mmCIF file of N, CA, C and O in Angstrom:
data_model
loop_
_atom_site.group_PDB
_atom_site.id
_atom_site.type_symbol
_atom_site.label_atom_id
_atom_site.label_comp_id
_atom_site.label_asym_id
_atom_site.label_seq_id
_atom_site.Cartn_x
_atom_site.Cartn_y
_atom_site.Cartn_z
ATOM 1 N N UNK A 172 31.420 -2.300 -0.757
ATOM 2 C CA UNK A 172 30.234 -2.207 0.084
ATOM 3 C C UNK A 172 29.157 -3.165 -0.417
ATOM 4 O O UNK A 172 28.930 -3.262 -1.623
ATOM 5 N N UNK A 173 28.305 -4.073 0.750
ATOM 6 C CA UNK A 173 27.345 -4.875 0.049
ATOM 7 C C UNK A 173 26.220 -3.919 -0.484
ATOM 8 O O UNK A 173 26.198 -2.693 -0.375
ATOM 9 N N UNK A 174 25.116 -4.886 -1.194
ATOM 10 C CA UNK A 174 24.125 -3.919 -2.093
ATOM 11 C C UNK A 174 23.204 -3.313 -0.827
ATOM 12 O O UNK A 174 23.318 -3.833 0.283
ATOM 13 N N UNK A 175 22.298 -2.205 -1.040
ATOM 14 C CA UNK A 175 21.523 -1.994 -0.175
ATOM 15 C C UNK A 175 20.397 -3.097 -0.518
ATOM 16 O O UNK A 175 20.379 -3.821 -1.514
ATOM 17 N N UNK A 176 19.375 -3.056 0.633
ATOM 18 C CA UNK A 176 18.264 -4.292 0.404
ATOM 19 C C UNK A 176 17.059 -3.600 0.747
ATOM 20 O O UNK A 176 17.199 -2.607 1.461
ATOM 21 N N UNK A 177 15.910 -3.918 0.388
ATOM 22 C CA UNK A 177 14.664 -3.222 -0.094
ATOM 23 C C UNK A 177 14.217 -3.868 1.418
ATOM 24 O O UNK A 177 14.622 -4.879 1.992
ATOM 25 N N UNK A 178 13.326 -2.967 1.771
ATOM 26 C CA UNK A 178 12.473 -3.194 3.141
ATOM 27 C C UNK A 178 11.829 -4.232 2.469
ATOM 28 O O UNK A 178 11.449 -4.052 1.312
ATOM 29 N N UNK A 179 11.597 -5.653 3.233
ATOM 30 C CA UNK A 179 10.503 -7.008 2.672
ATOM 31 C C UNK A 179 9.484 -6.708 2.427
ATOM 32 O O UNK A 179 8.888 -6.608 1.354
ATOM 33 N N UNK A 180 9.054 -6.444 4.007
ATOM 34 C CA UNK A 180 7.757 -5.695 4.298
ATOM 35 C C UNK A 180 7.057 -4.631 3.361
ATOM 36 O O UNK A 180 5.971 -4.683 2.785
ATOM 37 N N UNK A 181 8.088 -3.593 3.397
ATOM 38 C CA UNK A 181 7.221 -2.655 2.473
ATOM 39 C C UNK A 181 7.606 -3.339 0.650
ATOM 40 O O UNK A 181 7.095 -2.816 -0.340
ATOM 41 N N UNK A 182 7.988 -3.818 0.618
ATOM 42 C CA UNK A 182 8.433 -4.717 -0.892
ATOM 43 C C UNK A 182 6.856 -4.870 -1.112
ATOM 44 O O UNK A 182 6.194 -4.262 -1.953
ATOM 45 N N UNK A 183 6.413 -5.757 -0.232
ATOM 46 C CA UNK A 183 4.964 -7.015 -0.286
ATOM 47 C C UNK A 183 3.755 -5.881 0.050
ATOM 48 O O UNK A 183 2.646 -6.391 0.205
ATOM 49 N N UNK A 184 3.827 -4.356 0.187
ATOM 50 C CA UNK A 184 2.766 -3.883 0.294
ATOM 51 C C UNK A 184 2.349 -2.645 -0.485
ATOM 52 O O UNK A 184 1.287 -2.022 -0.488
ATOM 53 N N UNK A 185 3.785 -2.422 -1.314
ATOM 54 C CA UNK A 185 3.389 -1.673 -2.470
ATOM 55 C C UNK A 185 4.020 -1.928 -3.802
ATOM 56 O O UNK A 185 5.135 -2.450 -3.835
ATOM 57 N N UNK A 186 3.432 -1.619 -4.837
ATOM 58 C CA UNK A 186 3.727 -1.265 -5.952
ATOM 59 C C UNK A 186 4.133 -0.214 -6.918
ATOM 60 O O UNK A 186 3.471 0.824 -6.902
ATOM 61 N N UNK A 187 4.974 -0.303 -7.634
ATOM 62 C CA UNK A 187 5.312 1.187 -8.627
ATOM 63 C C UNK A 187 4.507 0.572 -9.692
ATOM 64 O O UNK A 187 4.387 -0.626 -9.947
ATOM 65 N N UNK A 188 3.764 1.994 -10.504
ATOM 66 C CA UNK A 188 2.468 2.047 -11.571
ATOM 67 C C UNK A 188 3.846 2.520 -12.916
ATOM 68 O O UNK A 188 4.901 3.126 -12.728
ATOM 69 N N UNK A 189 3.373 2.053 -13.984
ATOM 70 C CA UNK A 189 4.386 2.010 -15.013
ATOM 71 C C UNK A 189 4.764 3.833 -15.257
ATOM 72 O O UNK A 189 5.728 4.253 -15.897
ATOM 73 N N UNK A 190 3.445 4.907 -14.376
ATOM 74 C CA UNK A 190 3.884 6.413 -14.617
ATOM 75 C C UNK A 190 4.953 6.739 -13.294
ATOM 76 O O UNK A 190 5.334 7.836 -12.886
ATOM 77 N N UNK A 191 5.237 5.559 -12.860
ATOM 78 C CA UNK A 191 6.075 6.019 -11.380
ATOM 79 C C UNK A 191 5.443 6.426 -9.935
ATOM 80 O O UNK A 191 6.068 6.909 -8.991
ATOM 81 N N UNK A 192 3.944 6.091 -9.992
ATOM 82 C CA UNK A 192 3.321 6.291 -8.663
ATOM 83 C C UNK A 192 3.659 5.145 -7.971
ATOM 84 O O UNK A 192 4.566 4.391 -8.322
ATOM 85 N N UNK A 193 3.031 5.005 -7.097
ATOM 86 C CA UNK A 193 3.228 4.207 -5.594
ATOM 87 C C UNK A 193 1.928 4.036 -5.096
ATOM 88 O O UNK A 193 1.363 4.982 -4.547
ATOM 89 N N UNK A 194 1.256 2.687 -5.250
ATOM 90 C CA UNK A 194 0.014 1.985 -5.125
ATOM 91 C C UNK A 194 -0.016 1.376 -3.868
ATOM 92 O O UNK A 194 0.955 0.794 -3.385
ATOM 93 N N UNK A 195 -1.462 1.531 -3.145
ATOM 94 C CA UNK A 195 -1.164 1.061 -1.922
ATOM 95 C C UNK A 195 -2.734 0.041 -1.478
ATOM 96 O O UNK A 195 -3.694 0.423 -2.147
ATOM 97 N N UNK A 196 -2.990 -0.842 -0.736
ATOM 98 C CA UNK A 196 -4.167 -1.369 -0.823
ATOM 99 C C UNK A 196 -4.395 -0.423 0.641
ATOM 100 O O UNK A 196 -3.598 -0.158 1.541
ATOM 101 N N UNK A 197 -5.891 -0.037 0.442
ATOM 102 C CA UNK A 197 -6.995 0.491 1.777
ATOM 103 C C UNK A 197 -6.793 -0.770 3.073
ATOM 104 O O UNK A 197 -6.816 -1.979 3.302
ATOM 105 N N UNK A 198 -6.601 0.494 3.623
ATOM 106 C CA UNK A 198 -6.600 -0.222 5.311
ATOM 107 C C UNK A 198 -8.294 -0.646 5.596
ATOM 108 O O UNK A 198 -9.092 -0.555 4.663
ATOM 109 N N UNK A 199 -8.715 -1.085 6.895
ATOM 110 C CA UNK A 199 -9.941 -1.307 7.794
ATOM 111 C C UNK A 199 -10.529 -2.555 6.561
ATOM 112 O O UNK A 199 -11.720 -2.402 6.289
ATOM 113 N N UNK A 200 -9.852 -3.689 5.845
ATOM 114 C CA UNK A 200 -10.350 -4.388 5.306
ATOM 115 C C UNK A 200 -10.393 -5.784 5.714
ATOM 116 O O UNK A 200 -10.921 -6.627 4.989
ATOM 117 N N UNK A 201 -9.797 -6.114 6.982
ATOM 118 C CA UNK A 201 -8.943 -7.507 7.138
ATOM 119 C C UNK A 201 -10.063 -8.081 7.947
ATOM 120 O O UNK A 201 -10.339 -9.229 7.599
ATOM 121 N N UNK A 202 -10.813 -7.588 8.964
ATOM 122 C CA UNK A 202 -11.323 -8.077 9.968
ATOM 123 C C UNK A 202 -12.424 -7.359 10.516
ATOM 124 O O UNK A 202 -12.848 -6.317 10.017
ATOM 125 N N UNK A 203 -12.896 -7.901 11.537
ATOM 126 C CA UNK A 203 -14.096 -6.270 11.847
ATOM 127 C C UNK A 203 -15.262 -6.711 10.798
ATOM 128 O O UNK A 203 -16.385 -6.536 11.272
ATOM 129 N N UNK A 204 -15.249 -7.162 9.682
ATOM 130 C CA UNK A 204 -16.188 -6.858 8.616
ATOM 131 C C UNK A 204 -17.760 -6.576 9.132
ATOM 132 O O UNK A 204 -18.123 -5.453 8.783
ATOM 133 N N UNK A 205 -18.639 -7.217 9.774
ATOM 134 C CA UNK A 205 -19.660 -7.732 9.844
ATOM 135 C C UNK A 205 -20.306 -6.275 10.198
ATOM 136 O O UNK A 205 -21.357 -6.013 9.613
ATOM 137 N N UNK A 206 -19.848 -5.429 10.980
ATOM 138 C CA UNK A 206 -20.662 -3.980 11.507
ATOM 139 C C UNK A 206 -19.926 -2.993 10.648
ATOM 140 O O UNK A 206 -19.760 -1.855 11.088
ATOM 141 N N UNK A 207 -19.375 -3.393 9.214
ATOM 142 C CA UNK A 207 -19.250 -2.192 7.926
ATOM 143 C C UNK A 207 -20.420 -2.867 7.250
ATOM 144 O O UNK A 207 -21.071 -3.868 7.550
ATOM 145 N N UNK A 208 -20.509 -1.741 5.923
ATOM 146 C CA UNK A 208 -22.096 -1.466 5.537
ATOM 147 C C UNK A 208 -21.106 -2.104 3.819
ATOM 148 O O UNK A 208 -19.930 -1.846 3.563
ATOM 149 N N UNK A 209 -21.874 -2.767 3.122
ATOM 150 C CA UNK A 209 -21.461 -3.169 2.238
ATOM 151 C C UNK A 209 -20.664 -2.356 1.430
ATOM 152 O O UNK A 209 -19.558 -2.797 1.118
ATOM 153 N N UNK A 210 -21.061 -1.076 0.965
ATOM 154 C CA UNK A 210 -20.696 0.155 0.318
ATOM 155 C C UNK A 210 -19.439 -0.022 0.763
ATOM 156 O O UNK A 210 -18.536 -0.240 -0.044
ATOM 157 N N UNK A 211 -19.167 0.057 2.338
ATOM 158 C CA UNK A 211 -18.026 0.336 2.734
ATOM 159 C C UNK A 211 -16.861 -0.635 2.375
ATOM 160 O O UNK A 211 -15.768 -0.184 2.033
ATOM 161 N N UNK A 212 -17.087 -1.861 2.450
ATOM 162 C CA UNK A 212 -16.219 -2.932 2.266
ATOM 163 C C UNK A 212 -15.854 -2.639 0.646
ATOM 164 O O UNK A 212 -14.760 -3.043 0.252
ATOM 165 N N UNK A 213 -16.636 -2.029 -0.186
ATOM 166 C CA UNK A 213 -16.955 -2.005 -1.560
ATOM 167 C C UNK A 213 -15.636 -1.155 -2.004
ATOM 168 O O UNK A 213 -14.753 -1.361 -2.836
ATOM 169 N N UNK A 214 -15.834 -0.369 -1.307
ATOM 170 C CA UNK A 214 -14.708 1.046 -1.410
ATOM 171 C C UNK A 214 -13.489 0.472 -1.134
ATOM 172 O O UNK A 214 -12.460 0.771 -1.740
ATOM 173 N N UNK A 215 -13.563 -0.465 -0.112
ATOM 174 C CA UNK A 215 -12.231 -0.657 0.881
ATOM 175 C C UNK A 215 -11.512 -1.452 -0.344
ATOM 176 O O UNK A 215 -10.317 -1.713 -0.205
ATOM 177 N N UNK A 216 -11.897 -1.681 -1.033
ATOM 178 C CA UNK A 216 -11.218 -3.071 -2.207
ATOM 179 C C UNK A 216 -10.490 -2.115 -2.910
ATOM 180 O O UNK A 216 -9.355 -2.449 -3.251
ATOM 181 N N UNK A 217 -10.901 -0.948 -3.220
ATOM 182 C CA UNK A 217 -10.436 -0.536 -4.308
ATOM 183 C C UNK A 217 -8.428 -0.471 -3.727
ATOM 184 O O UNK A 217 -8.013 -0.905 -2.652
ATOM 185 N N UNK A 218 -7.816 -0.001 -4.512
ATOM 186 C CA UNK A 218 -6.519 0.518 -4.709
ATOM 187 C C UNK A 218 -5.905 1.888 -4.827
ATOM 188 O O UNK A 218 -6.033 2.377 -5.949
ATOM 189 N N UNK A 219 -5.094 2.829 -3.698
ATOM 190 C CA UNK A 219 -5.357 4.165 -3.889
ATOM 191 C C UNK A 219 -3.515 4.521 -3.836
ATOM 192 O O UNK A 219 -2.501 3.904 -3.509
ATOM 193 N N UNK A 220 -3.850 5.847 -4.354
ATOM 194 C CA UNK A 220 -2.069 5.977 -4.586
ATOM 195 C C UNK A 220 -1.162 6.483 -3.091
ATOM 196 O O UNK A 220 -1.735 7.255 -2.321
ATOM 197 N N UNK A 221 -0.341 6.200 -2.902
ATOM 198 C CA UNK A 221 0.597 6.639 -1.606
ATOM 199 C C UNK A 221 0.539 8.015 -1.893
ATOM 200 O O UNK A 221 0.765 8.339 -3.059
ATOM 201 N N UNK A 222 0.212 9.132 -0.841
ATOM 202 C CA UNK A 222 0.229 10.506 -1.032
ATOM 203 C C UNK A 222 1.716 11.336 -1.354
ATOM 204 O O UNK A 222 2.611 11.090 -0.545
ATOM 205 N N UNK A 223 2.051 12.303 -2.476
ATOM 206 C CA UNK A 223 3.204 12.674 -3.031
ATOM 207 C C UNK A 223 4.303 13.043 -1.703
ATOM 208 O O UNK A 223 5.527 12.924 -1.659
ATOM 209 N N UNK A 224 3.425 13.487 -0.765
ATOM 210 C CA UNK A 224 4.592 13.526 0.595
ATOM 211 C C UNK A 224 4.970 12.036 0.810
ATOM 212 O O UNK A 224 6.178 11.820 0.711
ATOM 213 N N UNK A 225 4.259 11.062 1.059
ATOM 214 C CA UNK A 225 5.294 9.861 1.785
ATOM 215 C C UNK A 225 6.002 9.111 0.671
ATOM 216 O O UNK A 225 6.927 8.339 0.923
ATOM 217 N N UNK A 226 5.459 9.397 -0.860
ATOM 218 C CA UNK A 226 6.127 8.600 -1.995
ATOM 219 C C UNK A 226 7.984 8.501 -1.613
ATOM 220 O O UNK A 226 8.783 7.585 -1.419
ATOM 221 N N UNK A 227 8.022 9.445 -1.638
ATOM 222 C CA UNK A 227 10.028 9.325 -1.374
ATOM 223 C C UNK A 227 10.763 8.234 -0.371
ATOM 224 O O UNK A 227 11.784 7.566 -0.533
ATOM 225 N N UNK A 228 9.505 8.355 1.113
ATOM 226 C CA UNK A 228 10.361 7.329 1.908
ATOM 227 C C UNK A 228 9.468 5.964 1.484
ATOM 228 O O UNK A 228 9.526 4.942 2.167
ATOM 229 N N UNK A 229 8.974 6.027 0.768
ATOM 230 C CA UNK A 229 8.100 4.367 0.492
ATOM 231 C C UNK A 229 9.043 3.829 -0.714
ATOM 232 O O UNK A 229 9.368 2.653 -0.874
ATOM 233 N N UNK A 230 9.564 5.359 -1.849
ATOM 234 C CA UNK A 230 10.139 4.206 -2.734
ATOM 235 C C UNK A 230 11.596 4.093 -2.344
ATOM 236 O O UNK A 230 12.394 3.401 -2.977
ATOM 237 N N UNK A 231 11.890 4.764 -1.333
ATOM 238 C CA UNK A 231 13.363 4.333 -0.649
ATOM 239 C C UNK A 231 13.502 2.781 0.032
ATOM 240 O O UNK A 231 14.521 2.092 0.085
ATOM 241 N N UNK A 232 12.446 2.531 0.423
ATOM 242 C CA UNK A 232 12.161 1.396 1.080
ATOM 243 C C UNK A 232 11.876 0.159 0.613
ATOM 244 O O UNK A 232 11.968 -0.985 1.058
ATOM 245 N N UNK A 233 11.360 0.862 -0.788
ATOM 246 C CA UNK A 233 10.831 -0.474 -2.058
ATOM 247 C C UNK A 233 12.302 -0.699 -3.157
ATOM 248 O O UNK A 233 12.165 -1.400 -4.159
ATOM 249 N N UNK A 234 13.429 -0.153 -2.902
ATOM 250 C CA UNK A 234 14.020 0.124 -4.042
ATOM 251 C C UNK A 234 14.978 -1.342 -3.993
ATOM 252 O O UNK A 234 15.330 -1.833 -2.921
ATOM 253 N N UNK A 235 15.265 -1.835 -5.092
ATOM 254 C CA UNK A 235 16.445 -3.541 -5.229
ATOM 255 C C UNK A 235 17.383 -3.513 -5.042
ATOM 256 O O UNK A 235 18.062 -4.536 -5.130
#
């Protein structure tokens, strides 16, 4: 059987953290900017973890 292959897509939009979480960048950051309030854009940068329910099908999807 050939190898299985990691979703691209979700490859290029998350990360595993060396404790085994699943890192994800904040949505509402790409476009739009000008009518968010600085604070907001401020927040939007940060980096937040994939919630323990969807972790399973994200690292099914991320796996080599």
């Amino acid at each position: 059987m050939p190898k299985m292959k990691s979703n691209r897509g979700a490859a290029k939009r998350f990360r595993v953290t060396a404790s085994g979480k699943i890192k994800r960048h904040s949505a509402y950051h790409s476009h739009i900017l000008t009518k968010k309030s600085a604070k907001r854009k401020r927040n939007l940068r940060d980096e937040a973890m994939v919630s323990e329910a969807d972790a399973p099908r994200v690292r099914k999807m991320i796996l080599k």
